[in-house]
Every structure is written in structure tokens, then in C-alpha cells.
Amino acid sequence: MTTTKRKILAWLGCGLLFSAGLASAQAQTYPQRPIKAIVPYAAGGFSDQASRIIAEAMSRNLGQNIVIENRAGGGGRIGSEAVTKMAPDGYQLLMTTNGTKTYMAVVEKSLSYDPVNDFTPISLVGKYGLLMVVNPSVPAKTLPEFLTYARDPRNKGKINYATSGMGSGLHFAGELFNAMAKIDMVHVPYKGSGPGMQDVLAGVCQVIFDGAAKPHIDAGKVNFLGTTSSVRDPRYPDVPTLSEAGLTGYDLTYWVGIFAPKGLPADIQARLNASVKTALADPDVQRRLNNMGMSLVGSTPEQMVQEIRSETAKLRQIAASIPGGVN
């Protein structure tokens, strides 16, 4: 090897070591200024409230404020797409639900971003299920009683279930229930779960799967049959999941997670992941999120990606079984 070649290789080696050292130094001093977190939904909703709780706790252990910016629209598409165009420096994050990752990947014919490859995963925050409730006119206070009623040929066509629209999580919940229970509830879509719940309270519809049903359950206006997720709602530890109560294997879970733009340095990704886990270990954070019905997770980035891929595949199977499709 000539002297010139040796010098070139030495310079290259020094350059690589300098770059690696610079990246490591940046991660050690990160963050040096406030962080912006995009929530792709309107202020005040479930995901916004949960995101603010976790952002507040992360701000404390990172030593810099995480400022929430709501960019609602398109069911979460607008805010999510905006993050894909931001710098991967750790100062721009996305706090979102699986609505923008798995449901949208199945429902949207031409999604403008790749739910996995256009982002750097940080961590799952927590999971929560929808609450299956029925109008008291239905003679059922447990899932087995409801199934007996629904499977009676004399009651065919008498059960309507309300949702927040075609292709919504509520719609998927109802159709998965129909398929697994071998019944035929009639889908009635509304422009939001709120109007749907009002018609369940009025007896126009008999069933709804709704994450915001707690006030009506506690007031005795509806009967709570079980949660759609694989774990019990922390607010109702004595009420079984739908899987436990008779539909073995039923699992339709919502989650909140944190992402960054594609290309985030691995050291900063690890720093943010550790920050999430530290925040979730805080008893006050646990209490506040549990009171919203959320079971806390705190995952690795790899577990997060696997969750998205497996859930998307499952939702595609459900969508293929829905009469008329979901698009």
C-alpha cells in the first residue's frame, strides 16, 4: 500500500470517528431546547388528553418542555403527514393512535405516507379498549345473556349497533363481533360516536362499542357487557373482557404511541424511549391514564413496529369480511 493510500484511509477513519463522536455528543446533550409534539387530532379528545399527560411527565425527566401542537384533519392524516416532512433531529415528534397507523392503512385507498417506513418508532404508551354497552331494553346484563338473545331466531333484525362511521374502529368492532358470535347485528353509521350514543340511550339503536361510555354506565343508563381489548378496563376490574366472557380470542385494541420523523439518530431514539418508560413509572401518570381506561405499556421500538404490522394484517382480514367493504 502506498503512502498516499495510507493517508487517505487514515483521513477517512478520522472522519468516521469524528462523525460518530459528534452524534454521540449530540445525544448526550439532547435536548437543548423545547420539543414540539404533533397530535393529529383536535384538542380535548382522548388521544389529546393522554398525549398531554405523557408529554408533561417526559418534559420533567428530559429537562425541556414538550409543547403539544394539535393539527387535526383527515382523521389524523394531516398531522401525521406533516411529521414526515420534518427534520429527524428529535425536536419534532408525533403522538398518535393506531387510527393513523393501522386503521388508516386499511381504510384509505391511497394513503400519502407509509405508516412504518416514514417514521422512527419511539414507544407504545398504552392500550385501551372500547366498551360494549347495550340499551336496558335488551334483556341482557352479561355477554352470555346477550348472545342467547341475539341468536334467538325471533330476534333477527331487532338489534342495531351504532358507530362513528363506515370504516371506523367502532365499525370494525361490530363486524368482528358479528363474525365471531355468528349473529347479524345491523350496522347504523353516524357522524361521530356522540350522536350514536345518544340514539343508543334513546333506544333507536341497541348496541354501541364506545370508549367514552363510562358516564352512562355509571349512571345506569346502559348495561356494560365487556371491553373489546385483551385486558380488562382498569376502571372496571371486575367486568370481564369480551374474550373472557364468551368470545374467546376477541381482541380489538386501541393504543397511543410516539414516533419521530424517519432518520432519527439511534442514540436520540433510545433517549426518548427511556424517557417514555421513566414517565410511565410515575405513580401520578399511572393513576391519570388508568382513570382514562388505559393500560400502560412502554415498549421497545421493535415491538411497536411488530404491533403495527400484525394489527394491520388482522384489520385487513376483518375488512375483507365486511359486506360492502370499508372504503
mmCIF file of C-alpha atoms in Angstrom:
data_model
loop_
_atom_site.group_PDB
_atom_site.id
_atom_site.type_symbol
_atom_site.label_atom_id
_atom_site.label_comp_id
_atom_site.label_asym_id
_atom_site.label_seq_id
_atom_site.Cartn_x
_atom_site.Cartn_y
_atom_site.Cartn_z
ATOM 1 C CA MET A 1 0.000 0.000 0.000
ATOM 2 C CA THR A 2 1.393 3.409 -0.973
ATOM 3 C CA THR A 3 1.901 6.255 1.492
ATOM 4 C CA THR A 4 -0.818 8.262 -0.285
ATOM 5 C CA LYS A 5 -3.391 5.452 0.108
ATOM 6 C CA ARG A 6 -2.483 5.098 3.775
ATOM 7 C CA LYS A 7 -3.068 8.815 4.326
ATOM 8 C CA ILE A 8 -6.443 8.703 2.551
ATOM 9 C CA LEU A 9 -7.593 5.741 4.668
ATOM 10 C CA ALA A 10 -6.394 7.462 7.817
ATOM 11 C CA TRP A 11 -8.303 10.632 6.929
ATOM 12 C CA LEU A 12 -11.436 8.591 6.217
ATOM 13 C CA GLY A 13 -11.088 6.753 9.520
ATOM 14 C CA CYS A 14 -10.685 10.007 11.397
ATOM 15 C CA GLY A 15 -13.733 11.398 9.640
ATOM 16 C CA LEU A 16 -15.865 8.411 10.632
ATOM 17 C CA LEU A 17 -14.680 8.584 14.227
ATOM 18 C CA PHE A 18 -15.392 12.317 14.322
ATOM 19 C CA SER A 19 -18.904 11.807 12.931
ATOM 20 C CA ALA A 20 -19.636 9.035 15.431
ATOM 21 C CA GLY A 21 -18.275 11.141 18.267
ATOM 22 C CA LEU A 22 -20.359 14.121 17.169
ATOM 23 C CA ALA A 23 -23.534 12.025 17.053
ATOM 24 C CA SER A 24 -22.803 10.597 20.500
ATOM 25 C CA ALA A 25 -22.136 14.071 21.893
ATOM 26 C CA GLN A 26 -25.393 15.360 20.417
ATOM 27 C CA ALA A 27 -27.327 12.538 22.059
ATOM 28 C CA GLN A 28 -25.644 13.193 25.425
ATOM 29 C CA THR A 29 -26.602 16.863 25.364
ATOM 30 C CA TYR A 30 -30.073 16.292 23.875
ATOM 31 C CA PRO A 31 -32.421 18.012 24.315
ATOM 32 C CA GLN A 32 -31.139 21.577 24.365
ATOM 33 C CA ARG A 33 -34.411 23.332 23.522
ATOM 34 C CA PRO A 34 -38.169 22.654 23.745
ATOM 35 C CA ILE A 35 -39.591 19.766 21.708
ATOM 36 C CA LYS A 36 -42.713 20.041 19.568
ATOM 37 C CA ALA A 37 -45.126 17.109 19.565
ATOM 38 C CA ILE A 38 -47.788 16.976 16.871
ATOM 39 C CA VAL A 39 -51.116 15.476 17.956
ATOM 40 C CA PRO A 40 -53.077 14.894 14.727
ATOM 41 C CA TYR A 41 -56.461 15.297 16.424
ATOM 42 C CA ALA A 42 -58.477 18.157 17.893
ATOM 43 C CA ALA A 43 -57.729 19.402 21.391
ATOM 44 C CA GLY A 44 -59.738 17.877 24.218
ATOM 45 C CA GLY A 45 -60.218 14.377 22.800
ATOM 46 C CA PHE A 46 -58.967 11.131 24.322
ATOM 47 C CA SER A 47 -55.666 10.994 22.429
ATOM 48 C CA ASP A 48 -55.000 14.686 23.088
ATOM 49 C CA GLN A 49 -55.570 14.275 26.823
ATOM 50 C CA ALA A 50 -53.380 11.168 27.018
ATOM 51 C CA SER A 51 -50.634 12.837 24.962
ATOM 52 C CA ARG A 52 -50.585 15.862 27.261
ATOM 53 C CA ILE A 53 -50.231 13.672 30.346
ATOM 54 C CA ILE A 54 -47.263 11.751 28.922
ATOM 55 C CA ALA A 55 -45.684 14.903 27.434
ATOM 56 C CA GLU A 56 -45.832 16.650 30.794
ATOM 57 C CA ALA A 57 -44.061 13.754 32.513
ATOM 58 C CA MET A 58 -41.452 13.408 29.764
ATOM 59 C CA SER A 59 -40.759 17.148 29.979
ATOM 60 C CA ARG A 60 -39.793 16.710 33.607
ATOM 61 C CA ASN A 61 -37.307 13.895 33.041
ATOM 62 C CA LEU A 62 -35.853 15.379 29.837
ATOM 63 C CA GLY A 63 -35.385 18.819 31.331
ATOM 64 C CA GLN A 64 -37.076 20.531 28.383
ATOM 65 C CA ASN A 65 -40.726 21.248 27.673
ATOM 66 C CA ILE A 66 -42.623 19.141 25.148
ATOM 67 C CA VAL A 67 -45.115 21.506 23.567
ATOM 68 C CA ILE A 68 -48.252 19.925 22.098
ATOM 69 C CA GLU A 69 -49.454 21.243 18.741
ATOM 70 C CA ASN A 70 -52.827 19.991 17.508
ATOM 71 C CA ARG A 71 -53.026 19.527 13.738
ATOM 72 C CA ALA A 72 -56.411 17.952 13.224
ATOM 73 C CA GLY A 73 -57.982 16.921 9.950
ATOM 74 C CA GLY A 74 -58.456 13.942 7.712
ATOM 75 C CA GLY A 75 -58.917 11.577 10.645
ATOM 76 C CA GLY A 76 -55.317 12.247 11.721
ATOM 77 C CA ARG A 77 -53.822 12.111 8.231
ATOM 78 C CA ILE A 78 -52.876 15.804 8.005
ATOM 79 C CA GLY A 79 -50.808 15.934 11.188
ATOM 80 C CA SER A 80 -49.168 12.576 10.536
ATOM 81 C CA GLU A 81 -48.146 13.546 7.015
ATOM 82 C CA ALA A 82 -46.719 16.837 8.287
ATOM 83 C CA VAL A 83 -44.331 14.990 10.605
ATOM 84 C CA THR A 84 -42.889 13.002 7.687
ATOM 85 C CA LYS A 85 -41.607 16.299 6.248
ATOM 86 C CA MET A 86 -39.945 17.498 9.460
ATOM 87 C CA ALA A 87 -36.285 17.238 10.419
ATOM 88 C CA PRO A 88 -35.283 13.994 12.203
ATOM 89 C CA ASP A 89 -33.423 15.819 14.972
ATOM 90 C CA GLY A 90 -35.510 14.818 17.986
ATOM 91 C CA TYR A 91 -37.254 18.180 18.260
ATOM 92 C CA GLN A 92 -40.325 17.093 16.296
ATOM 93 C CA LEU A 93 -42.460 14.162 17.456
ATOM 94 C CA LEU A 94 -45.802 12.585 16.600
ATOM 95 C CA MET A 95 -48.103 11.457 19.408
ATOM 96 C CA THR A 96 -50.889 9.499 17.795
ATOM 97 C CA THR A 97 -53.160 6.469 17.923
ATOM 98 C CA ASN A 98 -53.315 3.365 15.771
ATOM 99 C CA GLY A 99 -56.094 5.149 13.882
ATOM 100 C CA THR A 100 -53.413 6.862 11.781
ATOM 101 C CA LYS A 101 -51.257 3.750 11.501
ATOM 102 C CA THR A 102 -53.305 0.583 11.104
ATOM 103 C CA TYR A 103 -56.930 1.575 10.531
ATOM 104 C CA MET A 104 -55.987 4.244 8.006
ATOM 105 C CA ALA A 105 -53.660 1.837 6.185
ATOM 106 C CA VAL A 106 -56.647 -0.473 5.678
ATOM 107 C CA VAL A 107 -59.415 2.055 5.061
ATOM 108 C CA GLU A 108 -57.590 4.590 2.869
ATOM 109 C CA LYS A 109 -57.159 3.542 -0.774
ATOM 110 C CA SER A 110 -54.131 5.794 -1.322
ATOM 111 C CA LEU A 111 -52.510 6.855 1.934
ATOM 112 C CA SER A 112 -49.978 9.657 1.459
ATOM 113 C CA TYR A 113 -47.434 8.181 3.895
ATOM 114 C CA ASP A 114 -46.114 4.767 4.879
ATOM 115 C CA PRO A 115 -47.249 4.101 8.488
ATOM 116 C CA VAL A 116 -43.998 2.247 9.291
ATOM 117 C CA ASN A 117 -41.233 3.272 6.909
ATOM 118 C CA ASP A 118 -41.818 7.039 7.007
ATOM 119 C CA PHE A 119 -41.341 7.252 10.783
ATOM 120 C CA THR A 120 -38.904 6.341 13.544
ATOM 121 C CA PRO A 121 -40.752 4.410 16.261
ATOM 122 C CA ILE A 122 -40.180 5.507 19.851
ATOM 123 C CA SER A 123 -42.588 3.627 22.128
ATOM 124 C CA LEU A 124 -46.124 2.490 22.730
ATOM 125 C CA VAL A 125 -47.559 4.452 25.649
ATOM 126 C CA GLY A 126 -50.650 2.425 26.495
ATOM 127 C CA LYS A 127 -53.595 0.451 25.210
ATOM 128 C CA TYR A 128 -57.314 0.740 25.773
ATOM 129 C CA GLY A 129 -60.432 -0.998 24.611
ATOM 130 C CA LEU A 130 -63.880 0.075 23.552
ATOM 131 C CA LEU A 131 -66.725 -0.604 25.973
ATOM 132 C CA MET A 132 -69.595 -2.695 24.638
ATOM 133 C CA VAL A 133 -72.817 -1.318 26.080
ATOM 134 C CA VAL A 134 -76.477 -2.049 25.368
ATOM 135 C CA ASN A 135 -79.721 -0.214 25.971
ATOM 136 C CA PRO A 136 -81.548 -1.618 29.037
ATOM 137 C CA SER A 137 -84.451 -2.627 26.775
ATOM 138 C CA VAL A 138 -82.265 -5.530 25.668
ATOM 139 C CA PRO A 139 -82.790 -8.301 28.252
ATOM 140 C CA ALA A 140 -79.083 -8.850 28.887
ATOM 141 C CA LYS A 141 -76.722 -7.753 31.636
ATOM 142 C CA THR A 142 -73.923 -10.135 30.659
ATOM 143 C CA LEU A 143 -72.403 -11.197 27.363
ATOM 144 C CA PRO A 144 -73.770 -14.791 27.549
ATOM 145 C CA GLU A 145 -77.283 -13.385 28.082
ATOM 146 C CA PHE A 146 -76.856 -11.066 25.102
ATOM 147 C CA LEU A 147 -75.623 -13.875 22.852
ATOM 148 C CA THR A 148 -78.600 -16.039 23.814
ATOM 149 C CA TYR A 149 -80.962 -13.171 22.956
ATOM 150 C CA ALA A 150 -79.188 -12.259 19.693
ATOM 151 C CA ARG A 151 -79.073 -15.863 18.460
ATOM 152 C CA ASP A 152 -82.793 -16.428 19.022
ATOM 153 C CA PRO A 153 -84.425 -16.520 15.537
ATOM 154 C CA ARG A 154 -87.343 -14.496 16.926
ATOM 155 C CA ASN A 155 -84.985 -11.530 17.466
ATOM 156 C CA LYS A 156 -83.471 -11.490 13.980
ATOM 157 C CA GLY A 157 -83.276 -7.897 12.708
ATOM 158 C CA LYS A 158 -84.069 -6.409 16.121
ATOM 159 C CA ILE A 159 -80.516 -5.430 17.061
ATOM 160 C CA ASN A 160 -78.866 -2.350 15.548
ATOM 161 C CA TYR A 161 -75.396 -1.214 16.531
ATOM 162 C CA ALA A 162 -74.312 2.411 16.215
ATOM 163 C CA THR A 163 -70.860 3.516 15.040
ATOM 164 C CA SER A 164 -68.969 6.706 14.251
ATOM 165 C CA GLY A 165 -68.988 5.880 10.547
ATOM 166 C CA MET A 166 -68.007 3.389 7.861
ATOM 167 C CA GLY A 167 -64.509 2.038 8.416
ATOM 168 C CA SER A 168 -64.251 3.419 11.958
ATOM 169 C CA GLY A 169 -62.879 1.404 14.833
ATOM 170 C CA LEU A 170 -66.428 1.038 16.137
ATOM 171 C CA HIS A 171 -67.447 -0.448 12.780
ATOM 172 C CA PHE A 172 -64.574 -2.955 12.894
ATOM 173 C CA ALA A 173 -65.525 -3.858 16.477
ATOM 174 C CA GLY A 174 -69.112 -4.588 15.496
ATOM 175 C CA GLU A 175 -68.262 -6.642 12.438
ATOM 176 C CA LEU A 176 -65.652 -8.692 14.276
ATOM 177 C CA PHE A 177 -68.296 -9.315 16.950
ATOM 178 C CA ASN A 178 -70.845 -10.387 14.321
ATOM 179 C CA ALA A 179 -68.393 -12.813 12.748
ATOM 180 C CA MET A 180 -67.175 -14.379 15.982
ATOM 181 C CA ALA A 181 -70.597 -14.549 17.650
ATOM 182 C CA LYS A 182 -72.276 -15.775 14.451
ATOM 183 C CA ILE A 183 -75.025 -13.169 14.712
ATOM 184 C CA ASP A 184 -76.232 -10.410 12.410
ATOM 185 C CA MET A 185 -76.446 -7.048 14.162
ATOM 186 C CA VAL A 186 -77.342 -4.262 11.701
ATOM 187 C CA HIS A 187 -74.750 -1.509 11.267
ATOM 188 C CA VAL A 188 -76.038 2.083 11.644
ATOM 189 C CA PRO A 189 -73.277 4.658 10.928
ATOM 190 C CA TYR A 190 -73.332 8.158 12.464
ATOM 191 C CA LYS A 191 -71.152 11.242 12.091
ATOM 192 C CA GLY A 192 -69.335 10.538 15.321
ATOM 193 C CA SER A 193 -69.743 8.294 18.331
ATOM 194 C CA GLY A 194 -71.547 11.024 20.287
ATOM 195 C CA PRO A 195 -74.695 11.011 18.122
ATOM 196 C CA GLY A 196 -74.532 7.227 18.007
ATOM 197 C CA MET A 197 -74.501 7.016 21.795
ATOM 198 C CA GLN A 198 -77.456 9.389 22.013
ATOM 199 C CA ASP A 199 -79.507 7.044 19.847
ATOM 200 C CA VAL A 200 -78.462 4.066 21.958
ATOM 201 C CA LEU A 201 -79.615 5.943 25.059
ATOM 202 C CA ALA A 202 -82.887 6.700 23.274
ATOM 203 C CA GLY A 203 -83.353 3.063 22.228
ATOM 204 C CA VAL A 204 -83.176 3.789 18.486
ATOM 205 C CA CYS A 205 -80.101 1.549 18.398
ATOM 206 C CA GLN A 206 -79.459 -1.180 20.913
ATOM 207 C CA VAL A 207 -75.658 -1.526 20.963
ATOM 208 C CA ILE A 208 -72.520 0.586 20.692
ATOM 209 C CA PHE A 209 -68.801 -0.056 21.214
ATOM 210 C CA ASP A 210 -67.621 3.244 22.664
ATOM 211 C CA GLY A 211 -64.548 4.325 24.619
ATOM 212 C CA ALA A 212 -66.439 7.239 26.203
ATOM 213 C CA ALA A 213 -69.327 5.237 27.676
ATOM 214 C CA LYS A 214 -68.242 5.446 31.335
ATOM 215 C CA PRO A 215 -70.600 8.280 32.433
ATOM 216 C CA HIS A 216 -73.605 6.423 31.014
ATOM 217 C CA ILE A 217 -72.505 3.130 32.587
ATOM 218 C CA ASP A 218 -72.035 4.749 35.979
ATOM 219 C CA ALA A 219 -75.431 6.464 35.697
ATOM 220 C CA GLY A 220 -77.103 3.128 34.938
ATOM 221 C CA LYS A 221 -78.349 4.311 31.534
ATOM 222 C CA VAL A 222 -76.708 1.397 29.672
ATOM 223 C CA ASN A 223 -75.546 -2.092 30.586
ATOM 224 C CA PHE A 224 -71.819 -2.761 30.212
ATOM 225 C CA LEU A 225 -71.121 -6.231 28.788
ATOM 226 C CA GLY A 226 -67.329 -6.132 28.410
ATOM 227 C CA THR A 227 -64.323 -4.440 26.852
ATOM 228 C CA THR A 228 -63.015 -5.170 23.366
ATOM 229 C CA SER A 229 -59.350 -5.343 24.375
ATOM 230 C CA SER A 230 -57.457 -8.388 25.642
ATOM 231 C CA VAL A 231 -57.128 -6.898 29.146
ATOM 232 C CA ARG A 232 -59.813 -5.602 31.479
ATOM 233 C CA ASP A 233 -60.528 -1.907 31.698
ATOM 234 C CA PRO A 234 -58.644 -0.666 34.803
ATOM 235 C CA ARG A 235 -61.745 1.316 35.835
ATOM 236 C CA TYR A 236 -63.863 -1.850 35.854
ATOM 237 C CA PRO A 237 -61.557 -4.632 37.048
ATOM 238 C CA ASP A 238 -64.497 -6.918 37.878
ATOM 239 C CA VAL A 239 -66.019 -6.774 34.381
ATOM 240 C CA PRO A 240 -64.547 -9.433 32.048
ATOM 241 C CA THR A 241 -63.285 -8.759 28.566
ATOM 242 C CA LEU A 242 -65.455 -9.985 25.707
ATOM 243 C CA SER A 243 -62.904 -12.748 25.177
ATOM 244 C CA GLU A 244 -63.142 -13.851 28.803
ATOM 245 C CA ALA A 245 -66.943 -13.623 28.805
ATOM 246 C CA GLY A 246 -67.581 -15.946 25.886
ATOM 247 C CA LEU A 247 -65.978 -14.783 22.626
ATOM 248 C CA THR A 248 -62.598 -16.423 23.134
ATOM 249 C CA GLY A 249 -59.894 -14.629 21.167
ATOM 250 C CA TYR A 250 -61.852 -11.427 20.584
ATOM 251 C CA ASP A 251 -59.374 -8.540 20.738
ATOM 252 C CA LEU A 252 -59.749 -5.106 19.223
ATOM 253 C CA THR A 253 -57.435 -2.709 20.977
ATOM 254 C CA TYR A 254 -56.668 0.962 20.564
ATOM 255 C CA TRP A 255 -53.295 2.387 21.508
ATOM 256 C CA VAL A 256 -51.374 5.634 21.854
ATOM 257 C CA GLY A 257 -47.779 5.753 20.649
ATOM 258 C CA ILE A 258 -44.920 8.146 19.970
ATOM 259 C CA PHE A 259 -42.971 8.476 16.718
ATOM 260 C CA ALA A 260 -40.362 10.761 15.178
ATOM 261 C CA PRO A 261 -39.578 11.522 11.538
ATOM 262 C CA LYS A 262 -37.658 8.901 9.585
ATOM 263 C CA GLY A 263 -33.890 9.045 10.107
ATOM 264 C CA LEU A 264 -33.774 9.943 13.805
ATOM 265 C CA PRO A 265 -30.310 9.063 15.231
ATOM 266 C CA ALA A 266 -30.392 5.836 17.224
ATOM 267 C CA ASP A 267 -28.966 7.471 20.366
ATOM 268 C CA ILE A 268 -31.740 10.062 20.458
ATOM 269 C CA GLN A 269 -34.323 7.364 19.734
ATOM 270 C CA ALA A 270 -33.015 5.448 22.766
ATOM 271 C CA ARG A 271 -33.051 8.607 24.904
ATOM 272 C CA LEU A 272 -36.693 9.268 24.062
ATOM 273 C CA ASN A 273 -37.657 5.623 24.604
ATOM 274 C CA ALA A 274 -36.090 5.735 28.067
ATOM 275 C CA SER A 275 -37.923 8.982 28.774
ATOM 276 C CA VAL A 276 -41.285 7.366 27.964
ATOM 277 C CA LYS A 277 -40.571 4.436 30.282
ATOM 278 C CA THR A 278 -39.483 6.766 33.089
ATOM 279 C CA ALA A 279 -42.679 8.773 32.652
ATOM 280 C CA LEU A 280 -44.839 5.639 32.758
ATOM 281 C CA ALA A 281 -43.208 4.602 36.053
ATOM 282 C CA ASP A 282 -44.557 7.761 37.696
ATOM 283 C CA PRO A 283 -47.480 6.813 40.009
ATOM 284 C CA ASP A 284 -49.361 10.007 39.144
ATOM 285 C CA VAL A 285 -49.091 9.283 35.403
ATOM 286 C CA GLN A 286 -50.255 5.725 36.022
ATOM 287 C CA ARG A 287 -53.248 6.952 38.029
ATOM 288 C CA ARG A 288 -54.293 9.564 35.473
ATOM 289 C CA LEU A 289 -54.014 7.263 32.441
ATOM 290 C CA ASN A 290 -55.646 4.336 34.265
ATOM 291 C CA ASN A 291 -58.550 6.648 35.101
ATOM 292 C CA MET A 292 -58.981 7.140 31.349
ATOM 293 C CA GLY A 293 -59.224 3.375 30.907
ATOM 294 C CA MET A 294 -55.687 2.926 29.594
ATOM 295 C CA SER A 295 -53.385 0.029 30.472
ATOM 296 C CA LEU A 296 -49.780 1.241 30.295
ATOM 297 C CA VAL A 297 -47.196 -0.441 28.064
ATOM 298 C CA GLY A 298 -43.826 1.193 27.401
ATOM 299 C CA SER A 299 -42.449 -0.906 24.533
ATOM 300 C CA THR A 300 -39.270 -1.187 22.525
ATOM 301 C CA PRO A 301 -39.315 0.394 19.040
ATOM 302 C CA GLU A 302 -39.134 -3.108 17.547
ATOM 303 C CA GLN A 303 -42.209 -4.243 19.481
ATOM 304 C CA MET A 304 -44.028 -1.160 18.237
ATOM 305 C CA VAL A 305 -43.325 -1.970 14.591
ATOM 306 C CA GLN A 306 -44.424 -5.574 15.092
ATOM 307 C CA GLU A 307 -47.654 -4.335 16.697
ATOM 308 C CA ILE A 308 -48.420 -2.185 13.653
ATOM 309 C CA ARG A 309 -47.681 -4.944 11.156
ATOM 310 C CA SER A 310 -49.670 -7.671 12.924
ATOM 311 C CA GLU A 311 -52.614 -5.396 13.679
ATOM 312 C CA THR A 312 -52.789 -4.142 10.091
ATOM 313 C CA ALA A 313 -52.897 -7.727 8.804
ATOM 314 C CA LYS A 314 -55.700 -8.550 11.252
ATOM 315 C CA LEU A 315 -57.725 -5.484 10.268
ATOM 316 C CA ARG A 316 -57.370 -6.339 6.577
ATOM 317 C CA GLN A 317 -58.946 -9.724 7.293
ATOM 318 C CA ILE A 318 -61.850 -8.084 9.135
ATOM 319 C CA ALA A 319 -62.306 -5.518 6.359
ATOM 320 C CA ALA A 320 -62.455 -8.262 3.734
ATOM 321 C CA SER A 321 -65.387 -9.856 5.602
ATOM 322 C CA ILE A 322 -67.468 -6.659 5.896
ATOM 323 C CA PRO A 323 -70.368 -6.564 3.424
ATOM 324 C CA GLY A 324 -69.820 -3.684 1.013
ATOM 325 C CA GLY A 325 -66.280 -3.069 2.282
ATOM 326 C CA VAL A 326 -64.985 -0.137 4.340
ATOM 327 C CA ASN A 327 -63.556 2.242 1.720
#
